[in-house]
Amino acid sequence: MQLTEIKAAVLAGKTVHWASHAYIVIYAPQIDEFLIKCPDNDNYIGLTHKDGVTMNGKPSQFFITFQQEAS
């Protein structure tokens, strides 16, 4: 996923993972930043470097898990 796709998906309420299901991308409105969060230990890193463009991870490492809706 490209940076713009990741941001749009997060803002649309989708869960975007990085590298594994253990990491999720969130938006922190208080600081107007997208972060990668590890819920297991509550650690965070920026989605991008300080330049706001270079991602902390390869685009191929970001994914959305689709679940079937219950009928």
N, CA, C and O atoms as a Maestro MAE file, in Angstrom:
{
 s_m_m2io_version
 :::
 2.0.0
}

f_m_ct {
 s_m_title
 :::
 protein
 m_atom[284] {
  # First column is atom index #
  i_m_mmod_type
  r_m_x_coord
  r_m_y_coord
  r_m_z_coord
  i_m_residue_number
  s_m_chain_name
  s_m_pdb_residue_name
  s_m_pdb_atom_name
  i_m_atomic_number
  :::
  1 25 0.852 -1.185 0.000 1 A "MET " " N  " 7
  2 3 0.000 0.000 0.000 1 A "MET " " CA " 6
  3 2 0.891 1.240 0.000 1 A "MET " " C  " 6
  4 15 1.925 1.282 0.668 1 A "MET " " O  " 8
  5 25 0.481 2.216 -0.740 2 A "GLN " " N  " 7
  6 3 1.202 3.482 -0.772 2 A "GLN " " CA " 6
  7 2 0.743 4.364 0.397 2 A "GLN " " C  " 6
  8 15 -0.312 4.123 0.984 2 A "GLN " " O  " 8
  9 25 1.528 5.369 0.723 3 A "LEU " " N  " 7
  10 3 1.254 6.238 1.858 3 A "LEU " " CA " 6
  11 2 -0.139 6.852 1.788 3 A "LEU " " C  " 6
  12 15 -0.860 6.860 2.786 3 A "LEU " " O  " 8
  13 25 -0.522 7.359 0.636 4 A "THR " " N  " 7
  14 3 -1.849 7.978 0.513 4 A "THR " " CA " 6
  15 2 -2.967 6.959 0.719 4 A "THR " " C  " 6
  16 15 -4.007 7.288 1.289 4 A "THR " " O  " 8
  17 25 -2.759 5.724 0.260 5 A "GLU " " N  " 7
  18 3 -3.754 4.661 0.454 5 A "GLU " " CA " 6
  19 2 -3.883 4.292 1.924 5 A "GLU " " C  " 6
  20 15 -4.988 4.068 2.418 5 A "GLU " " O  " 8
  21 25 -2.770 4.229 2.613 6 A "ILE " " N  " 7
  22 3 -2.770 3.891 4.040 6 A "ILE " " CA " 6
  23 2 -3.532 4.951 4.827 6 A "ILE " " C  " 6
  24 15 -4.409 4.630 5.629 6 A "ILE " " O  " 8
  25 25 -3.192 6.210 4.592 7 A "LYS " " N  " 7
  26 3 -3.847 7.304 5.315 7 A "LYS " " CA " 6
  27 2 -5.343 7.323 5.040 7 A "LYS " " C  " 6
  28 15 -6.141 7.475 5.965 7 A "LYS " " O  " 8
  29 25 -5.730 7.171 3.782 8 A "ALA " " N  " 7
  30 3 -7.152 7.183 3.418 8 A "ALA " " CA " 6
  31 2 -7.895 6.028 4.073 8 A "ALA " " C  " 6
  32 15 -9.012 6.205 4.558 8 A "ALA " " O  " 8
  33 25 -7.289 4.853 4.092 9 A "ALA " " N  " 7
  34 3 -7.929 3.683 4.698 9 A "ALA " " CA " 6
  35 2 -8.120 3.886 6.201 9 A "ALA " " C  " 6
  36 15 -9.187 3.584 6.735 9 A "ALA " " O  " 8
  37 25 -7.103 4.392 6.877 10 A "VAL " " N  " 7
  38 3 -7.203 4.629 8.325 10 A "VAL " " CA " 6
  39 2 -8.296 5.654 8.606 10 A "VAL " " C  " 6
  40 15 -9.115 5.459 9.504 10 A "VAL " " O  " 8
  41 25 -8.311 6.738 7.848 11 A "LEU " " N  " 7
  42 3 -9.336 7.769 8.059 11 A "LEU " " CA " 6
  43 2 -10.740 7.262 7.735 11 A "LEU " " C  " 6
  44 15 -11.726 7.789 8.252 11 A "LEU " " O  " 8
  45 25 -10.834 6.238 6.878 12 A "ALA " " N  " 7
  46 3 -12.130 5.633 6.542 12 A "ALA " " CA " 6
  47 2 -12.549 4.579 7.572 12 A "ALA " " C  " 6
  48 15 -13.602 3.958 7.433 12 A "ALA " " O  " 8
  49 25 -11.729 4.382 8.599 13 A "GLY " " N  " 7
  50 3 -12.085 3.441 9.662 13 A "GLY " " CA " 6
  51 2 -11.618 2.021 9.445 13 A "GLY " " C  " 6
  52 15 -12.016 1.124 10.187 13 A "GLY " " O  " 8
  53 25 -10.782 1.793 8.444 14 A "LYS " " N  " 7
  54 3 -10.266 0.443 8.196 14 A "LYS " " CA " 6
  55 2 -9.019 0.208 9.043 14 A "LYS " " C  " 6
  56 15 -8.293 1.145 9.374 14 A "LYS " " O  " 8
  57 25 -8.784 -1.051 9.387 15 A "THR " " N  " 7
  58 3 -7.602 -1.410 10.153 15 A "THR " " CA " 6
  59 2 -6.487 -1.781 9.196 15 A "THR " " C  " 6
  60 15 -6.582 -2.761 8.457 15 A "THR " " O  " 8
  61 25 -5.426 -0.982 9.218 16 A "VAL " " N  " 7
  62 3 -4.262 -1.223 8.378 16 A "VAL " " CA " 6
  63 2 -3.168 -1.796 9.268 16 A "VAL " " C  " 6
  64 15 -2.835 -1.223 10.305 16 A "VAL " " O  " 8
  65 25 -2.614 -2.924 8.856 17 A "HIS " " N  " 7
  66 3 -1.537 -3.576 9.602 17 A "HIS " " CA " 6
  67 2 -0.202 -3.325 8.912 17 A "HIS " " C  " 6
  68 15 -0.140 -3.063 7.711 17 A "HIS " " O  " 8
  69 25 0.866 -3.412 9.705 18 A "TRP " " N  " 7
  70 3 2.216 -3.293 9.165 18 A "TRP " " CA " 6
  71 2 2.995 -4.544 9.560 18 A "TRP " " C  " 6
  72 15 3.120 -4.846 10.747 18 A "TRP " " O  " 8
  73 25 3.506 -5.257 8.601 19 A "ALA " " N  " 7
  74 3 4.396 -6.411 8.772 19 A "ALA " " CA " 6
  75 2 3.717 -7.637 9.381 19 A "ALA " " C  " 6
  76 15 4.036 -8.761 8.993 19 A "ALA " " O  " 8
  77 25 2.798 -7.453 10.316 20 A "SER " " N  " 7
  78 3 2.063 -8.576 10.906 20 A "SER " " CA " 6
  79 2 0.796 -8.020 11.544 20 A "SER " " C  " 6
  80 15 0.573 -6.809 11.554 20 A "SER " " O  " 8
  81 25 -0.013 -8.900 12.067 21 A "HIS " " N  " 7
  82 3 -1.237 -8.451 12.742 21 A "HIS " " CA " 6
  83 2 -0.939 -7.777 14.073 21 A "HIS " " C  " 6
  84 15 -1.838 -7.202 14.686 21 A "HIS " " O  " 8
  85 25 0.313 -7.838 14.531 22 A "ALA " " N  " 7
  86 3 0.699 -7.249 15.815 22 A "ALA " " CA " 6
  87 2 0.838 -5.729 15.748 22 A "ALA " " C  " 6
  88 15 0.903 -5.074 16.789 22 A "ALA " " O  " 8
  89 25 0.886 -5.159 14.550 23 A "TYR " " N  " 7
  90 3 1.075 -3.717 14.400 23 A "TYR " " CA " 6
  91 2 -0.074 -3.129 13.595 23 A "TYR " " C  " 6
  92 15 -0.462 -3.672 12.561 23 A "TYR " " O  " 8
  93 25 -0.618 -2.008 14.078 24 A "ILE " " N  " 7
  94 3 -1.697 -1.334 13.373 24 A "ILE " " CA " 6
  95 2 -1.344 0.140 13.179 24 A "ILE " " C  " 6
  96 15 -0.646 0.744 13.994 24 A "ILE " " O  " 8
  97 25 -1.839 0.693 12.095 25 A "VAL " " N  " 7
  98 3 -1.633 2.115 11.825 25 A "VAL " " CA " 6
  99 2 -2.824 2.870 12.388 25 A "VAL " " C  " 6
  100 15 -3.976 2.511 12.144 25 A "VAL " " O  " 8
  101 25 -2.533 3.918 13.142 26 A "ILE " " N  " 7
  102 3 -3.594 4.745 13.725 26 A "ILE " " CA " 6
  103 2 -3.355 6.205 13.350 26 A "ILE " " C  " 6
  104 15 -2.259 6.590 12.943 26 A "ILE " " O  " 8
  105 25 -4.395 6.997 13.497 27 A "TYR " " N  " 7
  106 3 -4.260 8.445 13.352 27 A "TYR " " CA " 6
  107 2 -4.424 9.057 14.726 27 A "TYR " " C  " 6
  108 15 -5.388 8.764 15.433 27 A "TYR " " O  " 8
  109 25 -3.484 9.906 15.105 28 A "ALA " " N  " 7
  110 3 -3.537 10.595 16.399 28 A "ALA " " CA " 6
  111 2 -3.900 12.061 16.138 28 A "ALA " " C  " 6
  112 15 -3.016 12.865 15.844 28 A "ALA " " O  " 8
  113 25 -5.179 12.419 16.238 29 A "PRO " " N  " 7
  114 3 -5.591 13.784 15.902 29 A "PRO " " CA " 6
  115 2 -4.987 14.853 16.814 29 A "PRO " " C  " 6
  116 15 -4.838 16.006 16.410 29 A "PRO " " O  " 8
  117 25 -4.641 14.468 18.043 30 A "GLN " " N  " 7
  118 3 -4.078 15.432 18.988 30 A "GLN " " CA " 6
  119 2 -2.766 16.014 18.473 30 A "GLN " " C  " 6
  120 15 -2.439 17.168 18.746 30 A "GLN " " O  " 8
  121 25 -2.020 15.206 17.729 31 A "ILE " " N  " 7
  122 3 -0.729 15.654 17.192 31 A "ILE " " CA " 6
  123 2 -0.722 15.680 15.671 31 A "ILE " " C  " 6
  124 15 0.302 15.983 15.059 31 A "ILE " " O  " 8
  125 25 -1.866 15.363 15.055 32 A "ASP " " N  " 7
  126 3 -2.034 15.339 13.601 32 A "ASP " " CA " 6
  127 2 -0.966 14.473 12.936 32 A "ASP " " C  " 6
  128 15 -0.304 14.899 11.990 32 A "ASP " " O  " 8
  129 25 -0.810 13.247 13.447 33 A "GLU " " N  " 7
  130 3 0.195 12.315 12.926 33 A "GLU " " CA " 6
  131 2 -0.402 10.925 12.769 33 A "GLU " " C  " 6
  132 15 -1.306 10.532 13.505 33 A "GLU " " O  " 8
  133 25 0.122 10.189 11.794 34 A "PHE " " N  " 7
  134 3 -0.191 8.773 11.650 34 A "PHE " " CA " 6
  135 2 0.936 7.994 12.317 34 A "PHE " " C  " 6
  136 15 2.115 8.279 12.106 34 A "PHE " " O  " 8
  137 25 0.557 7.007 13.122 35 A "LEU " " N  " 7
  138 3 1.519 6.232 13.896 35 A "LEU " " CA " 6
  139 2 1.308 4.746 13.675 35 A "LEU " " C  " 6
  140 15 0.218 4.305 13.311 35 A "LEU " " O  " 8
  141 25 2.359 3.986 13.898 36 A "ILE " " N  " 7
  142 3 2.266 2.528 13.917 36 A "ILE " " CA " 6
  143 2 2.294 2.124 15.382 36 A "ILE " " C  " 6
  144 15 3.230 2.449 16.112 36 A "ILE " " O  " 8
  145 25 1.252 1.411 15.802 37 A "LYS " " N  " 7
  146 3 1.093 1.041 17.208 37 A "LYS " " CA " 6
  147 2 1.196 -0.467 17.373 37 A "LYS " " C  " 6
  148 15 0.677 -1.237 16.565 37 A "LYS " " O  " 8
  149 25 1.881 -0.870 18.443 38 A "CYS " " N  " 7
  150 3 1.888 -2.271 18.848 38 A "CYS " " CA " 6
  151 2 1.004 -2.370 20.095 38 A "CYS " " C  " 6
  152 15 1.445 -2.020 21.190 38 A "CYS " " O  " 8
  153 25 -0.238 -2.843 19.941 39 A "PRO " " N  " 7
  154 3 -1.139 -2.913 21.093 39 A "PRO " " CA " 6
  155 2 -0.634 -3.815 22.223 39 A "PRO " " C  " 6
  156 15 -1.012 -3.621 23.378 39 A "PRO " " O  " 8
  157 25 0.204 -4.786 21.907 40 A "ASP " " N  " 7
  158 3 0.693 -5.712 22.934 40 A "ASP " " CA " 6
  159 2 1.545 -5.021 23.997 40 A "ASP " " C  " 6
  160 15 1.477 -5.376 25.173 40 A "ASP " " O  " 8
  161 25 2.354 -4.026 23.583 41 A "ASN " " N  " 7
  162 3 3.212 -3.353 24.558 41 A "ASN " " CA " 6
  163 2 3.019 -1.840 24.569 41 A "ASN " " C  " 6
  164 15 3.756 -1.122 25.245 41 A "ASN " " O  " 8
  165 25 2.027 -1.355 23.820 42 A "ASP " " N  " 7
  166 3 1.669 0.062 23.766 42 A "ASP " " CA " 6
  167 2 2.813 0.949 23.274 42 A "ASP " " C  " 6
  168 15 2.939 2.092 23.714 42 A "ASP " " O  " 8
  169 25 3.644 0.439 22.372 43 A "ASN " " N  " 7
  170 3 4.717 1.223 21.763 43 A "ASN " " CA " 6
  171 2 4.247 1.784 20.434 43 A "ASN " " C  " 6
  172 15 3.414 1.190 19.750 43 A "ASN " " O  " 8
  173 25 4.797 2.943 20.080 44 A "TYR " " N  " 7
  174 3 4.426 3.637 18.851 44 A "TYR " " CA " 6
  175 2 5.685 4.094 18.114 44 A "TYR " " C  " 6
  176 15 6.702 4.413 18.729 44 A "TYR " " O  " 8
  177 25 5.591 4.118 16.785 45 A "ILE " " N  " 7
  178 3 6.576 4.802 15.952 45 A "ILE " " CA " 6
  179 2 5.798 5.559 14.887 45 A "ILE " " C  " 6
  180 15 4.642 5.239 14.611 45 A "ILE " " O  " 8
  181 25 6.419 6.544 14.301 46 A "GLY " " N  " 7
  182 3 5.757 7.296 13.247 46 A "GLY " " CA " 6
  183 2 5.571 6.439 12.007 46 A "GLY " " C  " 6
  184 15 6.390 5.567 11.716 46 A "GLY " " O  " 8
  185 25 4.502 6.687 11.284 47 A "LEU " " N  " 7
  186 3 4.301 6.000 10.015 47 A "LEU " " CA " 6
  187 2 5.392 6.410 9.035 47 A "LEU " " C  " 6
  188 15 5.823 5.612 8.202 47 A "LEU " " O  " 8
  189 25 5.835 7.659 9.142 48 A "THR " " N  " 7
  190 3 6.888 8.163 8.266 48 A "THR " " CA " 6
  191 2 8.034 8.739 9.084 48 A "THR " " C  " 6
  192 15 7.916 8.977 10.286 48 A "THR " " O  " 8
  193 25 9.137 8.954 8.396 49 A "HIS " " N  " 7
  194 3 10.255 9.682 8.989 49 A "HIS " " CA " 6
  195 2 9.824 11.142 9.156 49 A "HIS " " C  " 6
  196 15 8.709 11.507 8.781 49 A "HIS " " O  " 8
  197 25 10.694 11.964 9.710 50 A "LYS " " N  " 7
  198 3 10.347 13.373 9.930 50 A "LYS " " CA " 6
  199 2 10.048 14.130 8.642 50 A "LYS " " C  " 6
  200 15 9.412 15.183 8.678 50 A "LYS " " O  " 8
  201 25 10.500 13.603 7.505 51 A "ASP " " N  " 7
  202 3 10.223 14.279 6.235 51 A "ASP " " CA " 6
  203 2 8.759 14.136 5.813 51 A "ASP " " C  " 6
  204 15 8.315 14.811 4.884 51 A "ASP " " O  " 8
  205 25 8.007 13.261 6.490 52 A "GLY " " N  " 7
  206 3 6.589 13.071 6.189 52 A "GLY " " CA " 6
  207 2 6.313 12.284 4.927 52 A "GLY " " C  " 6
  208 15 5.158 12.152 4.522 52 A "GLY " " O  " 8
  209 25 7.356 11.755 4.295 53 A "VAL " " N  " 7
  210 3 7.208 11.041 3.026 53 A "VAL " " CA " 6
  211 2 7.784 9.629 3.097 53 A "VAL " " C  " 6
  212 15 7.158 8.676 2.632 53 A "VAL " " O  " 8
  213 25 8.973 9.495 3.676 54 A "THR " " N  " 7
  214 3 9.649 8.202 3.743 54 A "THR " " CA " 6
  215 2 8.995 7.348 4.824 54 A "THR " " C  " 6
  216 15 9.017 7.704 6.002 54 A "THR " " O  " 8
  217 25 8.413 6.220 4.419 55 A "MET " " N  " 7
  218 3 7.695 5.376 5.364 55 A "MET " " CA " 6
  219 2 8.640 4.498 6.180 55 A "MET " " C  " 6
  220 15 9.702 4.094 5.706 55 A "MET " " O  " 8
  221 25 8.235 4.214 7.402 56 A "ASN " " N  " 7
  222 3 8.919 3.245 8.255 56 A "ASN " " CA " 6
  223 2 8.401 1.865 7.883 56 A "ASN " " C  " 6
  224 15 7.570 1.294 8.590 56 A "ASN " " O  " 8
  225 25 8.877 1.351 6.813 57 A "GLY " " N  " 7
  226 3 8.449 0.071 6.277 57 A "GLY " " CA " 6
  227 2 8.240 0.188 4.783 57 A "GLY " " C  " 6
  228 15 8.043 1.281 4.251 57 A "GLY " " O  " 8
  229 25 8.284 -0.936 4.123 58 A "LYS " " N  " 7
  230 3 8.072 -0.975 2.672 58 A "LYS " " CA " 6
  231 2 6.575 -0.973 2.383 58 A "LYS " " C  " 6
  232 15 5.798 -1.521 3.164 58 A "LYS " " O  " 8
  233 25 6.162 -0.370 1.282 59 A "PRO " " N  " 7
  234 3 4.733 -0.373 0.936 59 A "PRO " " CA " 6
  235 2 4.125 -1.778 0.918 59 A "PRO " " C  " 6
  236 15 2.958 -1.958 1.266 59 A "PRO " " O  " 8
  237 25 4.915 -2.765 0.513 60 A "SER " " N  " 7
  238 3 4.406 -4.143 0.446 60 A "SER " " CA " 6
  239 2 4.137 -4.745 1.819 60 A "SER " " C  " 6
  240 15 3.480 -5.782 1.912 60 A "SER " " O  " 8
  241 25 4.627 -4.121 2.886 61 A "GLN " " N  " 7
  242 3 4.432 -4.648 4.235 61 A "GLN " " CA " 6
  243 2 3.116 -4.201 4.872 61 A "GLN " " C  " 6
  244 15 2.743 -4.714 5.927 61 A "GLN " " O  " 8
  245 25 2.418 -3.267 4.259 62 A "PHE " " N  " 7
  246 3 1.164 -2.748 4.816 62 A "PHE " " CA " 6
  247 2 -0.009 -3.446 4.151 62 A "PHE " " C  " 6
  248 15 -0.027 -3.633 2.935 62 A "PHE " " O  " 8
  249 25 -0.998 -3.835 4.966 63 A "PHE " " N  " 7
  250 3 -2.137 -4.568 4.422 63 A "PHE " " CA " 6
  251 2 -3.374 -4.371 5.283 63 A "PHE " " C  " 6
  252 15 -3.298 -4.001 6.454 63 A "PHE " " O  " 8
  253 25 -4.509 -4.631 4.663 64 A "ILE " " N  " 7
  254 3 -5.804 -4.611 5.347 64 A "ILE " " CA " 6
  255 2 -6.329 -6.027 5.338 64 A "ILE " " C  " 6
  256 15 -6.332 -6.682 4.296 64 A "ILE " " O  " 8
  257 25 -6.777 -6.510 6.489 65 A "THR " " N  " 7
  258 3 -7.381 -7.831 6.573 65 A "THR " " CA " 6
  259 2 -8.881 -7.673 6.375 65 A "THR " " C  " 6
  260 15 -9.544 -6.939 7.107 65 A "THR " " O  " 8
  261 25 -9.393 -8.358 5.395 66 A "PHE " " N  " 7
  262 3 -10.829 -8.300 5.121 66 A "PHE " " CA " 6
  263 2 -11.511 -9.480 5.794 66 A "PHE " " C  " 6
  264 15 -11.062 -10.621 5.684 66 A "PHE " " O  " 8
  265 25 -12.600 -9.189 6.491 67 A "GLN " " N  " 7
  266 3 -13.371 -10.245 7.151 67 A "GLN " " CA " 6
  267 2 -14.739 -10.311 6.504 67 A "GLN " " C  " 6
  268 15 -15.292 -9.297 6.077 67 A "GLN " " O  " 8
  269 25 -15.275 -11.513 6.438 68 A "GLN " " N  " 7
  270 3 -16.630 -11.665 5.908 68 A "GLN " " CA " 6
  271 2 -17.626 -11.129 6.909 68 A "GLN " " C  " 6
  272 15 -17.480 -11.314 8.117 68 A "GLN " " O  " 8
  273 25 -18.636 -10.465 6.393 69 A "GLU " " N  " 7
  274 3 -19.698 -9.964 7.265 69 A "GLU " " CA " 6
  275 2 -20.584 -11.120 7.697 69 A "GLU " " C  " 6
  276 15 -20.879 -12.025 6.916 69 A "GLU " " O  " 8
  277 25 -21.001 -11.073 8.953 70 A "ALA " " N  " 7
  278 3 -21.914 -12.111 9.460 70 A "ALA " " CA " 6
  279 2 -23.290 -11.914 8.840 70 A "ALA " " C  " 6
  280 15 -23.755 -10.784 8.691 70 A "ALA " " O  " 8
  281 25 -23.943 -13.021 8.479 71 A "SER " " N  " 7
  282 3 -25.282 -12.895 7.886 71 A "SER " " CA " 6
  283 2 -26.347 -13.039 8.921 71 A "SER " " C  " 6
  284 15 -27.533 -12.961 8.601 71 A "SER " " O  " 8
  :::
 }
 m_bond[283] {
  # First column is bond index #
  i_m_from
  i_m_to
  i_m_order
  :::
  1 1 2 1
  2 2 3 1
  3 3 4 2
  4 3 5 1
  5 5 6 1
  6 6 7 1
  7 7 8 2
  8 7 9 1
  9 9 10 1
  10 10 11 1
  11 11 12 2
  12 11 13 1
  13 13 14 1
  14 14 15 1
  15 15 16 2
  16 15 17 1
  17 17 18 1
  18 18 19 1
  19 19 20 2
  20 19 21 1
  21 21 22 1
  22 22 23 1
  23 23 24 2
  24 23 25 1
  25 25 26 1
  26 26 27 1
  27 27 28 2
  28 27 29 1
  29 29 30 1
  30 30 31 1
  31 31 32 2
  32 31 33 1
  33 33 34 1
  34 34 35 1
  35 35 36 2
  36 35 37 1
  37 37 38 1
  38 38 39 1
  39 39 40 2
  40 39 41 1
  41 41 42 1
  42 42 43 1
  43 43 44 2
  44 43 45 1
  45 45 46 1
  46 46 47 1
  47 47 48 2
  48 47 49 1
  49 49 50 1
  50 50 51 1
  51 51 52 2
  52 51 53 1
  53 53 54 1
  54 54 55 1
  55 55 56 2
  56 55 57 1
  57 57 58 1
  58 58 59 1
  59 59 60 2
  60 59 61 1
  61 61 62 1
  62 62 63 1
  63 63 64 2
  64 63 65 1
  65 65 66 1
  66 66 67 1
  67 67 68 2
  68 67 69 1
  69 69 70 1
  70 70 71 1
  71 71 72 2
  72 71 73 1
  73 73 74 1
  74 74 75 1
  75 75 76 2
  76 75 77 1
  77 77 78 1
  78 78 79 1
  79 79 80 2
  80 79 81 1
  81 81 82 1
  82 82 83 1
  83 83 84 2
  84 83 85 1
  85 85 86 1
  86 86 87 1
  87 87 88 2
  88 87 89 1
  89 89 90 1
  90 90 91 1
  91 91 92 2
  92 91 93 1
  93 93 94 1
  94 94 95 1
  95 95 96 2
  96 95 97 1
  97 97 98 1
  98 98 99 1
  99 99 100 2
  100 99 101 1
  101 101 102 1
  102 102 103 1
  103 103 104 2
  104 103 105 1
  105 105 106 1
  106 106 107 1
  107 107 108 2
  108 107 109 1
  109 109 110 1
  110 110 111 1
  111 111 112 2
  112 111 113 1
  113 113 114 1
  114 114 115 1
  115 115 116 2
  116 115 117 1
  117 117 118 1
  118 118 119 1
  119 119 120 2
  120 119 121 1
  121 121 122 1
  122 122 123 1
  123 123 124 2
  124 123 125 1
  125 125 126 1
  126 126 127 1
  127 127 128 2
  128 127 129 1
  129 129 130 1
  130 130 131 1
  131 131 132 2
  132 131 133 1
  133 133 134 1
  134 134 135 1
  135 135 136 2
  136 135 137 1
  137 137 138 1
  138 138 139 1
  139 139 140 2
  140 139 141 1
  141 141 142 1
  142 142 143 1
  143 143 144 2
  144 143 145 1
  145 145 146 1
  146 146 147 1
  147 147 148 2
  148 147 149 1
  149 149 150 1
  150 150 151 1
  151 151 152 2
  152 151 153 1
  153 153 154 1
  154 154 155 1
  155 155 156 2
  156 155 157 1
  157 157 158 1
  158 158 159 1
  159 159 160 2
  160 159 161 1
  161 161 162 1
  162 162 163 1
  163 163 164 2
  164 163 165 1
  165 165 166 1
  166 166 167 1
  167 167 168 2
  168 167 169 1
  169 169 170 1
  170 170 171 1
  171 171 172 2
  172 171 173 1
  173 173 174 1
  174 174 175 1
  175 175 176 2
  176 175 177 1
  177 177 178 1
  178 178 179 1
  179 179 180 2
  180 179 181 1
  181 181 182 1
  182 182 183 1
  183 183 184 2
  184 183 185 1
  185 185 186 1
  186 186 187 1
  187 187 188 2
  188 187 189 1
  189 189 190 1
  190 190 191 1
  191 191 192 2
  192 191 193 1
  193 193 194 1
  194 194 195 1
  195 195 196 2
  196 195 197 1
  197 197 198 1
  198 198 199 1
  199 199 200 2
  200 199 201 1
  201 201 202 1
  202 202 203 1
  203 203 204 2
  204 203 205 1
  205 205 206 1
  206 206 207 1
  207 207 208 2
  208 207 209 1
  209 209 210 1
  210 210 211 1
  211 211 212 2
  212 211 213 1
  213 213 214 1
  214 214 215 1
  215 215 216 2
  216 215 217 1
  217 217 218 1
  218 218 219 1
  219 219 220 2
  220 219 221 1
  221 221 222 1
  222 222 223 1
  223 223 224 2
  224 223 225 1
  225 225 226 1
  226 226 227 1
  227 227 228 2
  228 227 229 1
  229 229 230 1
  230 230 231 1
  231 231 232 2
  232 231 233 1
  233 233 234 1
  234 234 235 1
  235 235 236 2
  236 235 237 1
  237 237 238 1
  238 238 239 1
  239 239 240 2
  240 239 241 1
  241 241 242 1
  242 242 243 1
  243 243 244 2
  244 243 245 1
  245 245 246 1
  246 246 247 1
  247 247 248 2
  248 247 249 1
  249 249 250 1
  250 250 251 1
  251 251 252 2
  252 251 253 1
  253 253 254 1
  254 254 255 1
  255 255 256 2
  256 255 257 1
  257 257 258 1
  258 258 259 1
  259 259 260 2
  260 259 261 1
  261 261 262 1
  262 262 263 1
  263 263 264 2
  264 263 265 1
  265 265 266 1
  266 266 267 1
  267 267 268 2
  268 267 269 1
  269 269 270 1
  270 270 271 1
  271 271 272 2
  272 271 273 1
  273 273 274 1
  274 274 275 1
  275 275 276 2
  276 275 277 1
  277 277 278 1
  278 278 279 1
  279 279 280 2
  280 279 281 1
  281 281 282 1
  282 282 283 1
  283 283 284 2
  :::
 }
}
